[in-house]
mmCIF file of C-alpha atoms in Angstrom:
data_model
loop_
_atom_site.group_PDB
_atom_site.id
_atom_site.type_symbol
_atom_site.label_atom_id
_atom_site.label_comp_id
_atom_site.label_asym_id
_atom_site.label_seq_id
_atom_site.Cartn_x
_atom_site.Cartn_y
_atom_site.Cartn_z
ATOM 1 C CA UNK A 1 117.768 107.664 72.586
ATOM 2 C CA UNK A 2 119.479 105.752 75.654
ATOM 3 C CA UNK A 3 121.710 102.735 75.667
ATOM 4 C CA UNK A 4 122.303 100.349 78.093
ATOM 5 C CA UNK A 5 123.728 96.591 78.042
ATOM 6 C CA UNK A 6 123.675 97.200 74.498
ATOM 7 C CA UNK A 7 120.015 98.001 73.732
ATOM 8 C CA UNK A 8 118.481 101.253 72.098
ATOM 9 C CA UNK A 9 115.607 102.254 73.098
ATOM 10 C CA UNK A 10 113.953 105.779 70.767
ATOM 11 C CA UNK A 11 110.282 107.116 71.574
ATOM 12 C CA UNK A 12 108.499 108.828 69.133
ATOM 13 C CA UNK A 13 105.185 109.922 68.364
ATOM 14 C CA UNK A 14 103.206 106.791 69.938
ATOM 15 C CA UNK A 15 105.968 104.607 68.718
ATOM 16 C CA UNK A 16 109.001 102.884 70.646
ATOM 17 C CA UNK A 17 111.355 101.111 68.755
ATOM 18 C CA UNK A 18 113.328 98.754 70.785
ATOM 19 C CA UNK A 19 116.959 97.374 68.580
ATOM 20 C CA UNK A 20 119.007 94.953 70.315
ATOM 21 C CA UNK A 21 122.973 96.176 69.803
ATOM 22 C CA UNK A 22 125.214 93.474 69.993
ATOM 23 C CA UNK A 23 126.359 93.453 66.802
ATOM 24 C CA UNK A 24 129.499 91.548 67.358
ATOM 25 C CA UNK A 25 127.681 88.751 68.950
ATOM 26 C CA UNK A 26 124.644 89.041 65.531
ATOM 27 C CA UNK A 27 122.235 90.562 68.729
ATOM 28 C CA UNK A 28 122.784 87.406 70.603
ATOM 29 C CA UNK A 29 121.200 87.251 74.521
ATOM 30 C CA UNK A 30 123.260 87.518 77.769
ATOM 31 C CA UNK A 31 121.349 87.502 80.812
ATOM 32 C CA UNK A 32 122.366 91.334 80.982
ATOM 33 C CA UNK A 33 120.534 91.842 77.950
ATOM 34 C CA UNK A 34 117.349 89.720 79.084
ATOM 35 C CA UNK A 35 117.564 91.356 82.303
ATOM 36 C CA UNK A 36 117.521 94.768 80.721
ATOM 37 C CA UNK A 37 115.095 94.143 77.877
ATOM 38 C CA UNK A 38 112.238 92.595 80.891
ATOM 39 C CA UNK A 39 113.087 96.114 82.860
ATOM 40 C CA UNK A 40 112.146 98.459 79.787
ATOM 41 C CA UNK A 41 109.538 96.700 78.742
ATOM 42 C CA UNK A 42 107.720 96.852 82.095
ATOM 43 C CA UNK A 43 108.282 100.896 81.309
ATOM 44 C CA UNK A 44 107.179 100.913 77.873
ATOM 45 C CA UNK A 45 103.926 98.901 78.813
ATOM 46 C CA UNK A 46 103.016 101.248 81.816
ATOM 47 C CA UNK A 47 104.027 104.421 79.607
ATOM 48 C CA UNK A 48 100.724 106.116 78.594
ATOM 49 C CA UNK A 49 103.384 108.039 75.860
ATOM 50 C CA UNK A 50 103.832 104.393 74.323
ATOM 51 C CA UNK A 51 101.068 102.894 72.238
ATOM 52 C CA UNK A 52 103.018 100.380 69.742
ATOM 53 C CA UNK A 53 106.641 98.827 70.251
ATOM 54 C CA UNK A 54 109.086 97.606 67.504
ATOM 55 C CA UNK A 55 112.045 95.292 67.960
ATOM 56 C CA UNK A 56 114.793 94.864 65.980
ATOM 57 C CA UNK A 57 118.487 94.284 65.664
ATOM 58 C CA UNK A 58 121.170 95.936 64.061
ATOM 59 C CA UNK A 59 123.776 94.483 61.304
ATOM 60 C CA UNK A 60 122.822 91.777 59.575
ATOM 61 C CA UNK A 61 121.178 89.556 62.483
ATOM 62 C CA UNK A 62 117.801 89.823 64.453
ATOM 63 C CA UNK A 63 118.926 88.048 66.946
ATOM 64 C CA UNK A 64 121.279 85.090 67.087
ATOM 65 C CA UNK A 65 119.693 83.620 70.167
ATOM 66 C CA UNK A 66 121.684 82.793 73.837
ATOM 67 C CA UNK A 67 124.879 84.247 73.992
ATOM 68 C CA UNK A 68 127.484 80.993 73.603
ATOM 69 C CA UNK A 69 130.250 82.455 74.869
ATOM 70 C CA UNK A 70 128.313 83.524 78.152
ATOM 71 C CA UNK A 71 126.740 79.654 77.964
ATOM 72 C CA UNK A 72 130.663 78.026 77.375
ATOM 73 C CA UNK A 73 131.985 80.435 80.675
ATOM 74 C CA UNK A 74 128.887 78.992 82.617
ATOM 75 C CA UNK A 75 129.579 75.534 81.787
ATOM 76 C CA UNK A 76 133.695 75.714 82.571
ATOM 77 C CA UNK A 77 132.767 77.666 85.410
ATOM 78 C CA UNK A 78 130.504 74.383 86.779
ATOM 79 C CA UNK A 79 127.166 76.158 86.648
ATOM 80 C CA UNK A 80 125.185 76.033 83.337
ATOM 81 C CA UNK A 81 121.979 74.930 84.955
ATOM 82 C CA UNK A 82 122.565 77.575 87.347
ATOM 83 C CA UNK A 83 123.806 80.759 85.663
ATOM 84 C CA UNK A 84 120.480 82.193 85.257
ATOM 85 C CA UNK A 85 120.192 82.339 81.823
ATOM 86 C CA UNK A 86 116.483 80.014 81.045
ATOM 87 C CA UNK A 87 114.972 81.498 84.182
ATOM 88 C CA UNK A 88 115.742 85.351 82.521
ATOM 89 C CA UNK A 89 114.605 84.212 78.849
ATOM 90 C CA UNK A 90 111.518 82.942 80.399
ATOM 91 C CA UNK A 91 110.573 85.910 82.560
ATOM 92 C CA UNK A 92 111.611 88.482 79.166
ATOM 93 C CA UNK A 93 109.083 86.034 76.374
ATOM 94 C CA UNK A 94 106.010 86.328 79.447
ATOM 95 C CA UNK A 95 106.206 89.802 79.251
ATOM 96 C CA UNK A 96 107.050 90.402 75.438
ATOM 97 C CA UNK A 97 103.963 87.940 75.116
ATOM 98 C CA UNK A 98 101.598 89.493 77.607
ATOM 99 C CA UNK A 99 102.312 93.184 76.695
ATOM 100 C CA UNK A 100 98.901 95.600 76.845
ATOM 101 C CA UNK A 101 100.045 97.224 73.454
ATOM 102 C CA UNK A 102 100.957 95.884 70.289
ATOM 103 C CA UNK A 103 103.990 94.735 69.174
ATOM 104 C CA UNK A 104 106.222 93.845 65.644
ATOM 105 C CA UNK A 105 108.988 92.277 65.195
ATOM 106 C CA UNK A 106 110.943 93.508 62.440
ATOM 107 C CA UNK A 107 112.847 90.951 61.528
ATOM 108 C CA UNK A 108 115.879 92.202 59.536
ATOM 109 C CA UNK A 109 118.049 89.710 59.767
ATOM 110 C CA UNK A 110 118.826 86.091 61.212
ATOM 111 C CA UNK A 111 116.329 84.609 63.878
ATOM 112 C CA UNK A 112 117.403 82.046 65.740
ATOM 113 C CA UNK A 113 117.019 79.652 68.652
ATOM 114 C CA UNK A 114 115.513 82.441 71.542
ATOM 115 C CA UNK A 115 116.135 85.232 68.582
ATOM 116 C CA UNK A 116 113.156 83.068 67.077
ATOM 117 C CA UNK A 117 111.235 82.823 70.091
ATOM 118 C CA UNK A 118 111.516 86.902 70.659
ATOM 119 C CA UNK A 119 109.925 87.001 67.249
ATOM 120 C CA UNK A 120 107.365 84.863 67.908
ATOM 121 C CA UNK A 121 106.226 86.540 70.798
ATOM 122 C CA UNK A 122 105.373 89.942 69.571
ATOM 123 C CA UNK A 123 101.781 90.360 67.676
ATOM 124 C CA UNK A 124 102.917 90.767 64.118
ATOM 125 C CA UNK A 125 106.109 89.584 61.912
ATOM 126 C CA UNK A 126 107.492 91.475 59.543
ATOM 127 C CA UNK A 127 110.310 90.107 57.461
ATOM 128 C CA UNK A 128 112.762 90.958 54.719
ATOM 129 C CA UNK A 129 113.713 89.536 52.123
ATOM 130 C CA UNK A 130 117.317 88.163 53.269
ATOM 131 C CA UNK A 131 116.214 87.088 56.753
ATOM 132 C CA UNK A 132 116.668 83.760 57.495
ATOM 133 C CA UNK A 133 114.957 81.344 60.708
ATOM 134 C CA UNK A 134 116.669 78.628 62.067
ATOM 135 C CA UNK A 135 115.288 76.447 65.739
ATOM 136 C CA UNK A 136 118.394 75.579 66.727
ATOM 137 C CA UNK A 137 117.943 74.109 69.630
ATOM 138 C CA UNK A 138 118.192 69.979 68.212
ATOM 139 C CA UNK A 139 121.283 71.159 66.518
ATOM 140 C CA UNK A 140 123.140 71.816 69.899
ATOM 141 C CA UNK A 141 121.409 68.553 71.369
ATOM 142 C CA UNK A 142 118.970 71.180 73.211
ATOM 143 C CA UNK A 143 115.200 71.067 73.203
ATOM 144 C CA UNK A 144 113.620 74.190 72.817
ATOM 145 C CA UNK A 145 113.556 76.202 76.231
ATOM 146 C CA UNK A 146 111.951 79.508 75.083
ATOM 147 C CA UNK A 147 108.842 79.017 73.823
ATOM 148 C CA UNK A 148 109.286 77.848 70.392
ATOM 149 C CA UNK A 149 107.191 74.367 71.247
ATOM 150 C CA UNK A 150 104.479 76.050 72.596
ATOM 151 C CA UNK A 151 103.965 78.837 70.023
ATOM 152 C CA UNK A 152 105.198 76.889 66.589
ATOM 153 C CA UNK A 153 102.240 74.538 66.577
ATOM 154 C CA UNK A 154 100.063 77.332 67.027
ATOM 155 C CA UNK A 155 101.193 78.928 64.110
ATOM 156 C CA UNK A 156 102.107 76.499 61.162
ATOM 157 C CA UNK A 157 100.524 73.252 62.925
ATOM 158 C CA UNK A 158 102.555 70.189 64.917
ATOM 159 C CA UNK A 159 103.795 68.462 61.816
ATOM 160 C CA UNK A 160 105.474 71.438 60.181
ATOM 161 C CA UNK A 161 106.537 72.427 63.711
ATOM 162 C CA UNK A 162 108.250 68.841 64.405
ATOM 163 C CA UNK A 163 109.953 69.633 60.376
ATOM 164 C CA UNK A 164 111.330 72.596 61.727
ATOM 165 C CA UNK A 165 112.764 71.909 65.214
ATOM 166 C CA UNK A 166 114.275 68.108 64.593
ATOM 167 C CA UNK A 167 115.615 68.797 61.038
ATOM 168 C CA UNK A 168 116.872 72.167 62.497
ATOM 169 C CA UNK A 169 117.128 74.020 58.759
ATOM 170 C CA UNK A 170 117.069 77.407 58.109
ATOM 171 C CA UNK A 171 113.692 78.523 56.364
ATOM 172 C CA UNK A 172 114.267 81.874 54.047
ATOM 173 C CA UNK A 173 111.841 84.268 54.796
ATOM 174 C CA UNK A 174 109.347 83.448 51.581
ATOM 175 C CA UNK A 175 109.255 79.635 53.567
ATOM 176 C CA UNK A 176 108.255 81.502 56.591
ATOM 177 C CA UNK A 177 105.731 83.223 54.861
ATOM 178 C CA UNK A 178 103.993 80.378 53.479
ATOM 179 C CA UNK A 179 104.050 78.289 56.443
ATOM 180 C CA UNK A 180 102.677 80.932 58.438
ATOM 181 C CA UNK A 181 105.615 82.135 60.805
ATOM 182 C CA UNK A 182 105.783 85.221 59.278
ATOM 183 C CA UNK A 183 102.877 87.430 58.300
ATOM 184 C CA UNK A 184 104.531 90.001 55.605
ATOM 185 C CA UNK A 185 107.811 89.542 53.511
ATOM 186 C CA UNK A 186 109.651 92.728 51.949
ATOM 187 C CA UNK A 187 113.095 93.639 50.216
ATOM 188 C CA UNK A 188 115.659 94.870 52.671
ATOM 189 C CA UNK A 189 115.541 98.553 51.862
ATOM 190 C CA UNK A 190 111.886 98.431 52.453
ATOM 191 C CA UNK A 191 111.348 96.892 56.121
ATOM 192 C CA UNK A 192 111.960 100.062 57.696
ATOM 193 C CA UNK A 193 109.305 101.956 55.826
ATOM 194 C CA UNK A 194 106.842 99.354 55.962
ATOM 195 C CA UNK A 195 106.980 98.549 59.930
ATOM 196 C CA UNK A 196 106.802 102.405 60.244
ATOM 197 C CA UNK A 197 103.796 102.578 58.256
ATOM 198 C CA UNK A 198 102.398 99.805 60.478
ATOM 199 C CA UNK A 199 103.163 100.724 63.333
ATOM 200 C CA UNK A 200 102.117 104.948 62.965
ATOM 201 C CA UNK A 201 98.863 103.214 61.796
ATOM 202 C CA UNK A 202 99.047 101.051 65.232
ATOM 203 C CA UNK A 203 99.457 103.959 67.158
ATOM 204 C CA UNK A 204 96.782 106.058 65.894
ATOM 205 C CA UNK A 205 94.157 103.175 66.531
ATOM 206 C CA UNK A 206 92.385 102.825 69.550
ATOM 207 C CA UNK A 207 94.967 100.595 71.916
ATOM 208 C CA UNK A 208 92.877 99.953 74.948
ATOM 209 C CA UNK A 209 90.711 98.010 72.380
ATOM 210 C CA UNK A 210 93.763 96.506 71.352
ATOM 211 C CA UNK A 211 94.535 95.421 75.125
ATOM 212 C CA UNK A 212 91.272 93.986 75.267
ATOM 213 C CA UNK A 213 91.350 91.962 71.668
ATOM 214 C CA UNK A 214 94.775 91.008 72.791
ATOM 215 C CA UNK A 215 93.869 89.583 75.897
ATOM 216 C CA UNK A 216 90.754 87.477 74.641
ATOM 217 C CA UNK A 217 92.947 85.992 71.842
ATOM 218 C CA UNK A 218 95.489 84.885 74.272
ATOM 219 C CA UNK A 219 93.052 83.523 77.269
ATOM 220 C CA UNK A 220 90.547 81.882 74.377
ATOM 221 C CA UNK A 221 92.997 78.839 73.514
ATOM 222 C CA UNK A 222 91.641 77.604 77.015
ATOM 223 C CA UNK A 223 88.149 78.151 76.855
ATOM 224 C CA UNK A 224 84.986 76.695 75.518
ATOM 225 C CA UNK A 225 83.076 79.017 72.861
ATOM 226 C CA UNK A 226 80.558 79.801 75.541
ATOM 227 C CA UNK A 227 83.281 81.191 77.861
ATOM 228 C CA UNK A 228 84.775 83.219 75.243
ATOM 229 C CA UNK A 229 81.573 84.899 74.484
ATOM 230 C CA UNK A 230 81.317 85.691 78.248
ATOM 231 C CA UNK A 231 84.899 87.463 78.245
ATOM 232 C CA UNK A 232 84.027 88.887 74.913
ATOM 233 C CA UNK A 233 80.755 90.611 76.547
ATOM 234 C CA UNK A 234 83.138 91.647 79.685
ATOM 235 C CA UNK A 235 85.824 93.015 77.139
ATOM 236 C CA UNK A 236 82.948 94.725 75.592
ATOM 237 C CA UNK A 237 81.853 96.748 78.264
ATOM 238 C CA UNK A 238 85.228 97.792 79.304
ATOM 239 C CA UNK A 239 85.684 98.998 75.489
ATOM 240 C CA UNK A 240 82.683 100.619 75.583
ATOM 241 C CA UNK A 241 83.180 102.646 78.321
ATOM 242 C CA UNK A 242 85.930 104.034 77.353
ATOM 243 C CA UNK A 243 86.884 107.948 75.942
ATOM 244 C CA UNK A 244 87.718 105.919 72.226
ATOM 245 C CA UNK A 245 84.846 104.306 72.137
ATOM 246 C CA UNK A 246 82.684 107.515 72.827
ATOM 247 C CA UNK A 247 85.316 109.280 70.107
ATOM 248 C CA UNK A 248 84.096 106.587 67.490
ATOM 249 C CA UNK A 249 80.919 106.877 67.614
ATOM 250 C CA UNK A 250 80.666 111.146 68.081
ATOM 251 C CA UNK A 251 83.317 110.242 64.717
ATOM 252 C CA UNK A 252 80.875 108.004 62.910
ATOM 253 C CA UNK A 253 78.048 110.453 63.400
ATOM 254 C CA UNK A 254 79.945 113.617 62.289
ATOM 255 C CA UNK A 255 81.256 111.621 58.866
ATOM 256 C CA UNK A 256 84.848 111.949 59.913
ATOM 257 C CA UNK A 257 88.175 109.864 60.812
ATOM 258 C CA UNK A 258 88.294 109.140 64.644
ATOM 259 C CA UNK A 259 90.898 110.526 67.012
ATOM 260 C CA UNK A 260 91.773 108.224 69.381
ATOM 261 C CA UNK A 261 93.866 109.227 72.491
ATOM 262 C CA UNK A 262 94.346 104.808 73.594
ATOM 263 C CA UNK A 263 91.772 105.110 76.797
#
């Protein structure tokens, strides 16, 4: 395990669990933290060791969102639109977003404002019970500035989106669930069991095929159904070249569970 500007970072079996560490600040962002978080998970994405990543937080937030103490220095120091701290966030929810292998957020705690938009980023949502979301961003006179505009319609449709940034209330996690921000909702004591259980069976699956279904899903928003049936057929080949896709089929043919190595 290795700590730096107040992230933990443990590998294990196919697994790396990411937990922000602020718990002071309820996990909240500094541009230390973003700065960090964008550096390891350039590693963990090029890390053949790596096949699924979890993030969490400890205490009782996720992640609290920018850090307002580092914002309130910035602005007495004369230099909030130049401190650094949009331009960081921006760079860190590209690469969260764009990551080759999957990714859960398990959301223990409170998510809001970029805390959200860190959530929203990785490929599955896991939630318990006491977590709560909140946008944030209206209630400090901000519009959102990490990705929350682009991926809340997305997800529970403009009108619920609008609901949810203007009126700026926190949704428990069984209103996240049925609007569609969250994909799984379970008591406190059982989030760490269940995103293990997810993500062993994550890592035992065949992640180059993941790459490749993650990549059409996020490129398809922008193309016509005849384009996405071209990538699919180029994603195809690329799959079916590869030393899983050989394993599956030798697997299929011998009546037995595949081992796949992610290649």
């Amino acid at each position: 395990m290795t700590t730096q500007h107040a992230v933990l970072c443990l590998k294990e079996a196919g697994i790396a669990r990411v937990t922000l560490n602020r718990e002071a600040q309820r996990n909240a962002l500094d541009v230390p933290t973003l700065q960090h978080l964008l550096v390891l998970f350039e590693q963990l994405n090029d890390d053949p060791e790596v096949r699924v990543l979890v993030l969490s937080g400890t205490g009782r937030s996720f992640c609290a969102g920018a850090d307002v103490a580092e914002w309130a220095a910035a602005e007495a120091r004369g230099e909030l639109e130049s401190y650094g701290w949009t331009e960081a966030a921006h760079r860190l929810m590209a690469r969260l977003y764009s990551l080759d292998k999957p990714s859960i957020a398990a959301i223990n705690g409170s998510a809001v404002g970029a805390g959200l938009d860190l959530a929203l980023c990785c490929d599955l949502r896991v939630a318990a019970q006491s977590a709560r979301f909140k946008a944030g961003y209206t209630g400090m006179a901000y519009s959102p500035d990490a990705g929350a505009s682009w991926h809340l319609p997305r997800l529970i449709g403009a009108e619920q989106a609008k609901r949810f940034l203007f009126l700026d209330e926190p949704w428990s996690a069984e209103r996240a669930l049925a609007a569609g921000l969250v994909g799984e909702v379970c008591g406190d004591e059982q989030l760490p069991t269940r995103v293990a259980e997810l993500a062993q069976r994550l890592a035992a699956g065949p992640t180059f095929a993941y790459a490749q279904t993650k990549r059409l899903i996020r490129d398809g928003a922008g193309y016509s159904l005849p384009q996405q049936l071209q990538a699919e057929l180029a994603a195809g080949l690329l799959c079916g070249r590869s030393a899983d896709a050989a394993e599956a089929l030798r697997a299929s043919q011998e009546r037995r569970a595949p081992r796949f190595v992610g290649c």
